[in-house]
CSV table of C-alpha atoms in Angstrom, one decimal:
chain,number,residue,atom,x,y,z
A,1,MET,CA,0.0,0.0,0.0
A,2,ALA,CA,2.7,2.5,0.9
A,3,GLN,CA,4.4,1.8,-2.4
A,4,LEU,CA,1.4,2.7,-4.5
A,5,THR,CA,2.3,5.0,-7.5
A,6,GLY,CA,0.4,7.4,-9.6
A,7,GLU,CA,0.8,4.9,-12.5
A,8,GLN,CA,-1.1,2.2,-10.5
A,9,VAL,CA,-3.8,4.6,-9.4
A,10,LYS,CA,-4.9,6.8,-12.2
A,11,PRO,CA,-8.6,7.5,-12.2
A,12,LYS,CA,-10.0,9.9,-14.8
A,13,LEU,CA,-13.0,10.9,-12.6
A,14,LEU,CA,-13.8,10.9,-8.9
A,15,GLY,CA,-17.2,11.9,-7.6
A,16,GLY,CA,-18.2,13.0,-11.1
A,17,ASP,CA,-15.3,15.5,-11.3
A,18,PRO,CA,-12.1,15.2,-13.4
A,19,VAL,CA,-9.0,14.2,-11.4
A,20,PHE,CA,-6.3,16.8,-11.7
A,21,ALA,CA,-3.6,15.3,-9.4
A,22,THR,CA,-2.6,11.9,-8.1
A,23,LEU,CA,0.1,12.4,-5.4
A,24,THR,CA,2.5,10.2,-3.5
A,25,HIS,CA,4.4,13.1,-2.0
A,26,ALA,CA,3.2,16.2,-0.1
A,27,ARG,CA,3.1,19.4,-2.2
A,28,GLY,CA,4.8,21.6,0.4
A,29,ASN,CA,7.8,19.6,1.5
A,30,ASN,CA,7.8,16.7,-0.9
A,31,ALA,CA,7.6,14.2,2.0
A,32,ALA,CA,6.3,10.8,1.2
A,33,ILE,CA,2.6,10.4,2.0
A,34,GLY,CA,3.0,6.7,2.6
A,35,GLY,CA,0.0,6.1,0.3
A,36,ILE,CA,-1.8,8.0,-2.4
A,37,LYS,CA,-3.8,11.2,-2.6
A,38,VAL,CA,-6.2,11.9,-5.5
A,39,GLU,CA,-7.5,15.5,-5.9
A,40,ILE,CA,-10.4,16.9,-7.8
A,41,GLU,CA,-11.7,20.5,-7.9
A,42,HIS,CA,-14.4,19.8,-5.4
A,43,GLY,CA,-12.7,17.3,-3.0
A,44,TRP,CA,-10.0,14.7,-2.5
A,45,PHE,CA,-9.2,11.3,-0.9
A,46,ALA,CA,-6.1,9.8,0.5
A,47,ALA,CA,-5.5,6.1,1.2
A,48,ARG,CA,-2.8,4.9,3.5
A,49,PRO,CA,-1.9,1.7,5.3
A,50,SER,CA,-3.1,1.6,9.0
A,51,GLY,CA,0.4,1.1,10.5
A,52,THR,CA,-1.1,-1.0,13.3
A,53,GLU,CA,-3.4,-3.3,11.5
A,54,ASP,CA,-3.4,-5.1,8.1
A,55,ILE,CA,-5.9,-2.7,6.6
A,56,TYR,CA,-5.8,0.6,4.8
A,57,LYS,CA,-7.6,3.8,5.8
A,58,ILE,CA,-9.3,6.3,3.5
A,59,TYR,CA,-9.5,10.0,4.4
A,60,ALA,CA,-11.7,12.2,2.2
A,61,GLU,CA,-13.2,15.6,1.9
A,62,SER,CA,-15.9,17.1,-0.3
A,63,TYR,CA,-16.3,20.8,-0.8
A,64,ARG,CA,-19.9,20.2,-1.9
A,65,ASP,CA,-22.0,18.1,0.4
A,66,ILE,CA,-22.3,14.8,2.3
A,67,ASP,CA,-23.7,13.0,-0.8
A,68,HIS,CA,-20.7,14.0,-2.8
A,69,LEU,CA,-18.4,12.9,0.1
A,70,GLN,CA,-20.1,9.5,0.2
A,71,ARG,CA,-19.6,9.1,-3.6
A,72,ILE,CA,-15.9,10.0,-3.2
A,73,LEU,CA,-15.5,7.4,-0.4
A,74,GLN,CA,-17.3,4.7,-2.3
A,75,GLU,CA,-15.3,5.2,-5.5
A,76,ALA,CA,-12.0,5.5,-3.6
A,77,LYS,CA,-12.6,2.1,-1.9
A,78,ILE,CA,-13.5,0.4,-5.2
A,79,LEU,CA,-10.4,2.0,-6.8
A,80,ILE,CA,-7.9,1.0,-4.1
A,81,ASP,CA,-9.4,-2.5,-3.6
A,82,GLY,CA,-9.0,-3.0,-7.4
A,83,VAL,CA,-5.4,-1.9,-7.4
A,84,LEU,CA,-4.5,-4.0,-4.3
A,85,LEU,CA,-6.3,-7.1,-5.8
A,86,ARG,CA,-4.4,-6.6,-9.1
A,87,ASP,CA,-1.1,-6.3,-7.2
A,88,SER,CA,-1.7,-9.5,-5.2
A,89,ASP,CA,-2.6,-11.4,-8.4
A,90,ASN,CA,0.7,-10.4,-9.9
A,91,GLN,CA,2.8,-11.7,-7.0
């Protein structure tokens, strides 16, 4: 999970909006995020491994409303699960 790259996670849309950035490093100091962050005009999500459990966590924000946030979260989970499943199949 921490080794996810923008090449592995490259959605064109999220929450109905075009994706304009897929990041693995913070914008300000270029520090590794330890996961992935996907940004759209009206929100974002980040997915990172838990660190204490064998799970990942999704953090998200919508600048619109709760329905948009729920859509971002749902699409993020489907996206990350798909990438992790593909990676496990290739090992």
